[in-house]
Amino acid sequence: MLSLIGLIGGLLLLIVLTIRGMNLFIAAPLCALVVALTSGIPVFIGEVNFVNNYMQGFSGFIASWFFMFLLGSLFGKFMEDTGAADAVARFIISKLGRSQAVAAVVLACAILTYGGVSLFVVAFSVYPMALSLFKDANLPRRFIPAALAFGSVTFTMTSAGSPEIQNWIPIKYLGTSPFAGWEVSLVVAIFMATFGFWWMRRMINKALANGETFEQWAQDPKVTNRDLPSPITGVLPLLVVLILSFALHDSLGHLALIIALSGGVLTLMIINYRYFINMQNAISAGTTGALVAIGNTAAVVGFGSIAKSTEAFQTAVEVMTHIPGNELIGAAIAISVIAGLTGSASGGQVIALPLLAPHYIDQGVDPEELHRVVSISSGALDSLPHNGYVVTVIRAICNETHQRAYWAVGALTVVVPLCGLALAIALFNLF
């Protein structure tokens, strides 16, 4: 019981401290220590101890993702420094009008995500353009994280055919394909895209009616009278990233992103070289931004490593994976709760599926239906305030605070996917 209280208490404390803006390098290990002590995990001594477990999660994430964060951050800074992001933004505004600024950001994220580009990299890459679009359209910048997240982790990440790992992990355990349950997936994706976009526009229009406008900050790129490159020079590097990532994904996995991003950065440097204001400063800012972003995310991953080591977590997994009643509802609840506890959609799947898959398949559940429900459900409660992607987008990339930006992010990445999940289960049970 003490372990369960510590696990829930530590998670709630982390969420509260994150929303209040506490430094995650302090908040995450502090909350993880609370979880460890209440679960009887020693701090220093023993084969399983707090320091080793936390640092294994922390360093493991950095080892796996450092180059992607670094190259993604450099790509974004180069787009910003050369004026390529401004050029694309102004072209979109001139052709589609200011009212379509949000749609342009969401669509850019959706295309890159469905093309196989990592969610973190998409945020780094699209943010400079999103900033320019919101500035030109005079929209409140606190909604930029919501637009980036909505286009990346909702109707694309978990849909049939998506090359993101949240759609591929179930294949290993269920023997399905990436297109499992595609008919229902298509309906759910259209619903989430339509409902989510309507809700986001409603929130933004309400903010505009209350007098909110775009706020210029000191750290924003300075607006100067300068020649901008052709908008195509901002689109071509993104296409290079998309094409290389898609072409190499099956053979190299997420390592394909290193090649894809390297190609995008080099393309951007070559075709826009003469438009750089200060390449050295852009490299320095990009490197620093990448370190802050990956450090914040790794700090939260370390918390998840401690949480997974506790007796309460193992008990919770056992209970969640044996929920009686409708099997699809049981699977959805199990995956959602575990993803919420770990702050990771993929983590929730990897932990639960080895137990869920044989249990439900033996009961005659259609593997394709289970695949799609598992995929969609993993992308809901995982987006609580302590989620690594959420923290990175809000704090490290957009320089926002959870108090200003998270409520819109939560509405679009938690509530909308939960509604989509309910629709998917209903459709699978009806037909």
Coordinates of C-alpha atoms in Angstrom, one line a residue:
M1 CA 0.0 0.0 0.0
L2 CA 2.8 2.4 0.9
S3 CA 4.4 1.7 -2.5
L4 CA 1.2 2.5 -4.3
I5 CA 0.7 5.7 -2.3
G6 CA 4.3 6.7 -3.2
L7 CA 3.9 5.9 -6.9
I8 CA 0.7 7.9 -7.2
G9 CA 1.9 10.7 -4.9
G10 CA 5.2 10.9 -6.8
L11 CA 3.5 11.1 -10.1
L12 CA 1.0 13.8 -8.9
L13 CA 3.8 15.8 -7.4
L14 CA 5.8 15.7 -10.6
I15 CA 2.7 16.9 -12.6
V16 CA 2.1 19.7 -10.1
L17 CA 5.8 20.8 -10.0
T18 CA 5.9 20.6 -13.8
I19 CA 2.9 22.8 -14.2
R20 CA 4.3 25.3 -11.6
G21 CA 7.4 25.6 -13.7
M22 CA 10.0 23.9 -11.4
N23 CA 13.3 23.0 -13.1
L24 CA 12.9 19.4 -14.3
F25 CA 16.5 18.5 -13.4
I26 CA 15.4 19.0 -9.8
A27 CA 11.7 18.0 -9.9
A28 CA 12.0 14.7 -11.8
P29 CA 14.7 13.1 -9.6
L30 CA 13.1 14.5 -6.4
C31 CA 9.8 12.9 -7.3
A32 CA 11.5 9.7 -8.4
L33 CA 13.3 9.6 -5.0
V34 CA 9.9 9.8 -3.2
V35 CA 8.7 6.8 -5.3
A36 CA 11.9 4.9 -4.6
L37 CA 11.9 5.4 -0.8
T38 CA 8.2 4.5 -0.4
S39 CA 8.8 1.3 -2.4
G40 CA 11.8 0.2 -0.4
I41 CA 14.3 0.8 -3.2
P42 CA 17.7 1.8 -1.6
V43 CA 19.3 5.0 -2.7
F44 CA 22.9 3.8 -3.3
I45 CA 23.3 0.2 -2.2
G46 CA 22.2 -3.0 -3.8
E47 CA 21.8 -4.4 -7.3
V48 CA 18.6 -2.4 -7.8
N49 CA 19.0 1.1 -6.3
F50 CA 17.7 4.6 -7.0
V51 CA 20.9 6.2 -8.5
N52 CA 21.6 3.4 -10.9
N53 CA 18.0 2.9 -12.1
Y54 CA 17.4 6.6 -12.5
M55 CA 20.7 7.2 -14.4
Q56 CA 20.1 4.1 -16.7
G57 CA 16.9 5.7 -17.9
F58 CA 18.4 9.1 -18.1
S59 CA 21.6 8.2 -20.0
G60 CA 19.8 5.5 -22.1
F61 CA 17.5 8.1 -23.6
I62 CA 20.4 10.5 -24.3
A63 CA 22.4 7.7 -25.9
S64 CA 19.5 6.7 -28.2
W65 CA 18.3 10.2 -29.2
F66 CA 21.2 12.7 -28.9
F67 CA 22.1 13.0 -32.6
M68 CA 18.4 13.3 -33.5
F69 CA 17.9 16.2 -31.0
L70 CA 21.1 17.9 -32.1
L71 CA 20.4 17.7 -35.8
G72 CA 16.7 18.6 -35.4
S73 CA 17.6 21.7 -33.3
L74 CA 20.3 22.8 -35.8
F75 CA 17.7 22.3 -38.6
G76 CA 15.3 24.6 -36.9
K77 CA 17.8 27.2 -36.1
F78 CA 19.1 27.3 -39.7
M79 CA 15.5 27.7 -40.9
E80 CA 15.2 30.6 -38.6
D81 CA 18.6 32.3 -39.2
T82 CA 18.5 32.1 -43.0
G83 CA 14.9 33.5 -43.1
A84 CA 13.6 30.3 -44.8
A85 CA 11.0 29.9 -42.1
D86 CA 9.8 33.5 -42.6
A87 CA 9.7 33.1 -46.4
V88 CA 7.5 30.0 -46.2
A89 CA 5.3 31.7 -43.6
R90 CA 4.8 34.8 -45.6
F91 CA 4.1 32.8 -48.8
I92 CA 1.4 30.8 -46.9
I93 CA -0.2 33.9 -45.5
S94 CA -0.2 35.6 -48.9
K95 CA -1.8 32.6 -50.6
L96 CA -4.2 31.2 -48.0
G97 CA -4.8 34.2 -45.8
R98 CA -4.1 34.8 -42.1
S99 CA -7.0 32.6 -41.0
Q100 CA -5.2 29.5 -42.3
A101 CA -2.0 30.0 -40.3
V102 CA -3.0 27.3 -37.7
A103 CA -4.0 24.9 -40.5
A104 CA -0.6 25.3 -42.2
V105 CA 1.2 24.4 -39.0
V106 CA -1.0 21.4 -38.2
L107 CA -0.7 20.2 -41.8
A108 CA 3.1 20.5 -41.9
C109 CA 3.4 18.5 -38.7
A110 CA 1.0 15.9 -39.9
I111 CA 2.8 15.4 -43.2
L112 CA 6.2 15.0 -41.6
T113 CA 4.9 12.7 -38.8
Y114 CA 3.0 10.4 -41.2
G115 CA 6.2 10.4 -43.4
G116 CA 8.1 8.9 -40.5
V117 CA 10.0 11.8 -39.0
S118 CA 10.4 11.6 -35.2
L119 CA 7.9 13.7 -33.2
F120 CA 10.6 15.6 -31.5
V121 CA 12.3 16.4 -34.8
V122 CA 9.0 17.6 -36.3
A123 CA 8.6 20.1 -33.5
F124 CA 12.2 21.4 -33.9
S125 CA 11.7 21.7 -37.7
V126 CA 8.3 23.3 -37.8
Y127 CA 8.5 25.6 -34.8
P128 CA 10.4 28.5 -36.7
M129 CA 7.7 28.5 -39.4
A130 CA 4.9 28.3 -36.8
L131 CA 6.4 31.3 -34.9
S132 CA 6.5 33.3 -38.2
L133 CA 2.9 32.3 -39.1
F134 CA 1.5 33.1 -35.7
K135 CA 3.4 36.4 -35.7
D136 CA 2.2 37.4 -39.1
A137 CA -1.4 36.4 -38.3
N138 CA -1.2 38.1 -34.8
L139 CA -2.3 35.0 -33.0
P140 CA -1.5 34.2 -29.3
R141 CA 1.8 32.4 -29.3
R142 CA 0.8 30.2 -26.3
F143 CA -1.2 28.1 -28.8
I144 CA 1.9 27.1 -30.8
P145 CA 2.7 24.1 -28.7
A146 CA -0.9 22.9 -29.1
A147 CA -0.7 23.3 -32.9
L148 CA 2.6 21.4 -33.0
A149 CA 1.4 18.6 -30.8
F150 CA -2.0 18.2 -32.4
G151 CA -0.5 17.8 -35.8
S152 CA 2.0 15.3 -34.5
V153 CA 0.6 13.0 -31.8
T154 CA -3.1 12.6 -32.5
F155 CA -4.6 11.7 -35.9
T156 CA -1.3 10.8 -37.6
M157 CA 0.9 9.1 -34.9
T158 CA -1.4 6.2 -34.1
S159 CA -3.3 5.8 -37.4
A160 CA -3.1 2.9 -39.8
G161 CA -0.1 3.1 -42.1
S162 CA 1.9 5.4 -39.8
P163 CA 5.6 4.6 -39.6
E164 CA 5.8 5.9 -36.0
I165 CA 6.7 3.3 -33.5
Q166 CA 3.4 3.7 -31.7
N167 CA 1.8 2.0 -34.7
W168 CA 4.6 -0.6 -35.2
I169 CA 5.2 -2.0 -31.7
P170 CA 1.9 -4.0 -31.7
I171 CA 3.1 -5.9 -34.9
K172 CA 5.7 -7.8 -32.9
Y173 CA 3.2 -9.1 -30.4
L174 CA 0.1 -9.5 -32.5
G175 CA 1.4 -10.6 -35.9
T176 CA -0.5 -7.8 -37.7
S177 CA 0.5 -5.1 -40.2
P178 CA 0.9 -1.3 -40.0
F179 CA -2.5 -1.1 -41.7
A180 CA -4.4 -3.1 -39.1
G181 CA -8.0 -2.0 -38.8
W182 CA -7.5 0.7 -41.4
E183 CA -11.2 1.2 -42.1
V184 CA -12.0 2.2 -38.5
S185 CA -8.7 4.0 -38.2
L186 CA -9.6 6.2 -41.2
V187 CA -12.9 7.2 -39.6
V188 CA -11.3 7.9 -36.2
A189 CA -8.4 9.9 -37.8
I190 CA -10.9 12.1 -39.7
F191 CA -13.0 12.6 -36.5
M192 CA -9.9 13.5 -34.4
A193 CA -8.6 15.9 -37.1
T194 CA -12.0 17.6 -37.6
F195 CA -13.0 17.8 -33.9
G196 CA -9.5 18.8 -32.7
F197 CA -9.1 21.5 -35.3
W198 CA -12.6 22.9 -34.5
W199 CA -11.7 22.9 -30.8
M200 CA -8.4 24.6 -31.4
R201 CA -9.9 27.3 -33.5
R202 CA -12.6 27.9 -30.9
M203 CA -9.9 28.3 -28.1
I204 CA -7.9 30.7 -30.3
N205 CA -10.9 32.7 -31.3
K206 CA -11.9 33.0 -27.6
A207 CA -8.5 34.3 -26.7
L208 CA -8.6 36.8 -29.6
A209 CA -12.0 38.0 -28.4
N210 CA -10.4 38.5 -24.9
G211 CA -7.8 40.8 -26.5
E212 CA -4.9 38.4 -26.7
T213 CA -2.4 39.0 -29.5
F214 CA 1.0 37.8 -30.5
E215 CA 3.7 38.7 -27.9
Q216 CA 7.2 39.5 -29.2
W217 CA 9.9 38.2 -26.8
A218 CA 13.5 39.3 -26.3
Q219 CA 14.8 35.9 -27.4
D220 CA 12.8 35.9 -30.6
P221 CA 14.7 36.4 -33.9
K222 CA 15.2 40.1 -34.5
V223 CA 13.0 41.5 -37.3
T224 CA 15.2 43.3 -39.8
N225 CA 14.8 44.6 -43.3
R226 CA 16.5 41.8 -45.2
D227 CA 16.1 39.9 -48.4
L228 CA 14.4 36.6 -47.8
P229 CA 15.1 33.5 -49.8
S230 CA 12.5 31.9 -52.1
P231 CA 9.9 30.0 -50.1
I232 CA 10.9 26.8 -52.0
T233 CA 14.3 26.9 -50.2
G234 CA 12.4 26.4 -46.9
V235 CA 10.3 23.5 -48.3
L236 CA 13.0 21.6 -50.1
P237 CA 15.1 20.7 -47.0
L238 CA 11.9 19.5 -45.3
L239 CA 11.2 17.3 -48.3
V240 CA 14.7 15.9 -48.2
V241 CA 14.2 15.0 -44.5
L242 CA 10.8 13.4 -45.4
I243 CA 12.0 11.4 -48.4
L244 CA 15.2 10.1 -46.8
S245 CA 13.4 9.2 -43.6
F246 CA 10.6 7.4 -45.5
A247 CA 13.1 5.6 -47.8
L248 CA 15.5 4.4 -45.1
H249 CA 13.0 3.8 -42.3
D250 CA 12.5 0.0 -42.9
S251 CA 16.2 -0.8 -43.1
L252 CA 17.7 1.5 -40.5
G253 CA 14.8 2.2 -38.1
H254 CA 15.0 5.5 -36.1
L255 CA 18.7 5.7 -37.1
A256 CA 17.5 6.7 -40.6
L257 CA 16.6 10.1 -39.0
I258 CA 20.3 10.8 -38.5
I259 CA 20.9 10.5 -42.3
A260 CA 17.6 12.3 -43.1
L261 CA 18.3 15.2 -40.8
S262 CA 21.9 15.5 -42.0
G263 CA 20.6 15.6 -45.5
G264 CA 18.1 18.3 -44.6
V265 CA 20.7 20.4 -42.7
L266 CA 23.2 20.2 -45.6
T267 CA 20.6 21.1 -48.2
L268 CA 19.5 24.1 -46.1
M269 CA 23.1 25.2 -45.7
I270 CA 23.9 24.9 -49.4
I271 CA 20.9 26.5 -51.0
N272 CA 20.6 29.3 -48.4
Y273 CA 24.2 29.8 -47.5
R274 CA 24.3 33.5 -48.5
Y275 CA 21.2 34.3 -46.4
F276 CA 22.7 33.3 -43.1
I277 CA 22.9 36.2 -40.6
N278 CA 25.3 34.5 -38.3
M279 CA 25.9 30.8 -38.8
Q280 CA 28.1 30.4 -35.8
N281 CA 25.5 31.9 -33.5
A282 CA 22.9 29.6 -35.1
I283 CA 25.1 26.5 -34.4
S284 CA 25.7 27.6 -30.8
A285 CA 22.0 28.3 -30.1
G286 CA 21.0 25.1 -31.8
T287 CA 23.5 23.0 -29.8
T288 CA 22.4 24.6 -26.5
G289 CA 18.8 24.2 -27.3
A290 CA 19.3 20.5 -28.1
L291 CA 21.1 19.9 -24.8
V292 CA 18.4 21.6 -22.8
A293 CA 15.6 19.7 -24.7
I294 CA 17.1 16.2 -24.4
G295 CA 18.1 16.9 -20.8
N296 CA 14.6 17.8 -19.7
T297 CA 13.2 14.8 -21.5
A298 CA 15.8 12.4 -20.1
A299 CA 15.0 13.7 -16.6
V300 CA 11.4 12.6 -17.0
V301 CA 12.4 9.3 -18.5
G302 CA 14.5 8.6 -15.4
F303 CA 11.4 9.1 -13.3
G304 CA 9.6 6.5 -15.5
S305 CA 12.5 4.0 -14.9
I306 CA 12.1 4.3 -11.2
A307 CA 8.3 4.0 -11.4
K308 CA 8.6 0.8 -13.4
S309 CA 10.9 -0.8 -10.8
T310 CA 8.4 -0.5 -8.0
E311 CA 6.2 -3.3 -6.6
A312 CA 3.1 -1.1 -6.9
F313 CA 3.8 -0.6 -10.6
Q314 CA 4.1 -4.3 -11.2
T315 CA 0.9 -4.9 -9.3
A316 CA -0.9 -2.2 -11.3
V317 CA 0.2 -3.7 -14.6
E318 CA -1.1 -7.1 -13.4
V319 CA -4.5 -5.7 -12.4
M320 CA -4.7 -3.5 -15.6
T321 CA -4.0 -6.4 -17.9
H322 CA -6.7 -8.6 -16.4
I323 CA -9.7 -6.2 -16.4
P324 CA -12.9 -8.1 -16.8
G325 CA -15.6 -7.3 -19.3
N326 CA -15.2 -6.2 -22.9
E327 CA -11.7 -7.1 -24.0
L328 CA -11.1 -4.0 -26.2
I329 CA -12.2 -1.7 -23.3
G330 CA -9.9 -3.6 -20.9
A331 CA -7.0 -3.3 -23.3
A332 CA -7.6 0.4 -23.8
I333 CA -7.7 1.1 -20.1
A334 CA -4.6 -0.9 -19.4
I335 CA -2.5 0.7 -22.1
S336 CA -3.8 4.2 -21.3
V337 CA -3.1 4.0 -17.5
I338 CA 0.4 2.4 -18.0
A339 CA 1.3 5.0 -20.6
G340 CA 0.1 7.7 -18.2
L341 CA 2.2 6.3 -15.4
T342 CA 5.3 6.1 -17.5
G343 CA 4.7 9.3 -19.5
S344 CA 5.3 7.3 -22.7
A345 CA 3.1 5.9 -25.4
S346 CA 5.6 3.4 -26.6
G347 CA 6.6 2.5 -23.0
G348 CA 3.0 1.7 -22.1
Q349 CA 2.8 -0.6 -25.1
V350 CA 6.1 -2.4 -24.5
I351 CA 5.2 -3.0 -20.8
A352 CA 1.6 -4.2 -21.3
L353 CA 1.6 -6.0 -24.7
P354 CA 3.6 -9.0 -23.6
L355 CA 0.9 -9.7 -21.1
L356 CA -2.1 -8.4 -23.0
A357 CA -1.5 -10.0 -26.4
P358 CA -1.6 -13.7 -25.5
H359 CA -4.3 -13.2 -22.9
Y360 CA -6.8 -11.5 -25.3
I361 CA -5.9 -13.5 -28.4
D362 CA -6.5 -16.7 -26.5
Q363 CA -10.0 -15.3 -25.8
G364 CA -10.6 -14.9 -29.5
V365 CA -10.1 -11.1 -29.8
D366 CA -9.4 -10.0 -33.4
P367 CA -5.6 -9.1 -33.5
E368 CA -6.3 -6.2 -36.0
E369 CA -8.9 -4.7 -33.7
L370 CA -6.7 -5.1 -30.7
H371 CA -3.7 -3.5 -32.6
R372 CA -5.7 -0.4 -33.5
V373 CA -7.2 0.0 -30.0
V374 CA -3.8 -0.4 -28.4
S375 CA -2.2 2.1 -30.7
I376 CA -4.8 4.8 -30.3
S377 CA -5.1 4.3 -26.5
S378 CA -1.3 4.7 -26.1
G379 CA -1.5 8.2 -27.5
A380 CA -4.0 9.6 -24.9
L381 CA -3.0 9.7 -21.2
D382 CA 0.7 9.6 -22.2
S383 CA 0.4 13.3 -22.9
L384 CA 0.0 14.3 -19.3
P385 CA 2.1 17.3 -18.2
H386 CA 5.1 15.2 -17.3
N387 CA 5.4 13.5 -20.8
G388 CA 8.8 14.0 -22.3
Y389 CA 7.6 15.3 -25.6
V390 CA 5.2 17.7 -24.0
V391 CA 7.9 19.1 -21.7
T392 CA 10.3 19.5 -24.7
V393 CA 7.8 21.2 -26.9
I394 CA 6.4 23.6 -24.3
R395 CA 9.6 24.5 -22.5
A396 CA 12.7 23.8 -24.6
I397 CA 11.4 24.5 -28.1
C398 CA 8.6 27.1 -27.6
N399 CA 10.0 28.7 -24.4
E400 CA 6.5 28.6 -22.9
T401 CA 5.3 27.6 -19.5
H402 CA 2.9 24.8 -18.7
Q403 CA 0.6 27.3 -17.0
R404 CA 0.1 29.2 -20.2
A405 CA 0.3 26.5 -22.8
Y406 CA -0.5 23.1 -21.4
W407 CA -4.3 23.3 -21.1
A408 CA -4.7 23.7 -24.9
V409 CA -2.2 20.9 -25.4
G410 CA -4.0 18.6 -22.9
A411 CA -7.4 19.3 -24.6
L412 CA -6.0 18.3 -28.0
T413 CA -3.7 15.5 -27.1
V414 CA -5.5 13.8 -24.2
V415 CA -9.2 14.6 -24.6
V416 CA -9.4 14.4 -28.4
P417 CA -7.6 11.0 -28.6
L418 CA -9.8 9.6 -25.7
C419 CA -12.9 10.6 -27.8
G420 CA -11.3 8.9 -30.8
L421 CA -10.5 5.8 -28.7
A422 CA -14.2 5.6 -27.6
L423 CA -15.3 5.9 -31.2
A424 CA -12.9 3.2 -32.4
I425 CA -14.1 0.7 -29.7
A426 CA -17.7 1.5 -30.5
L427 CA -17.2 0.9 -34.2
F428 CA -15.3 -2.3 -33.7
N429 CA -18.1 -3.6 -31.4
L430 CA -20.8 -2.6 -33.9
F431 CA -19.4 -4.0 -37.0

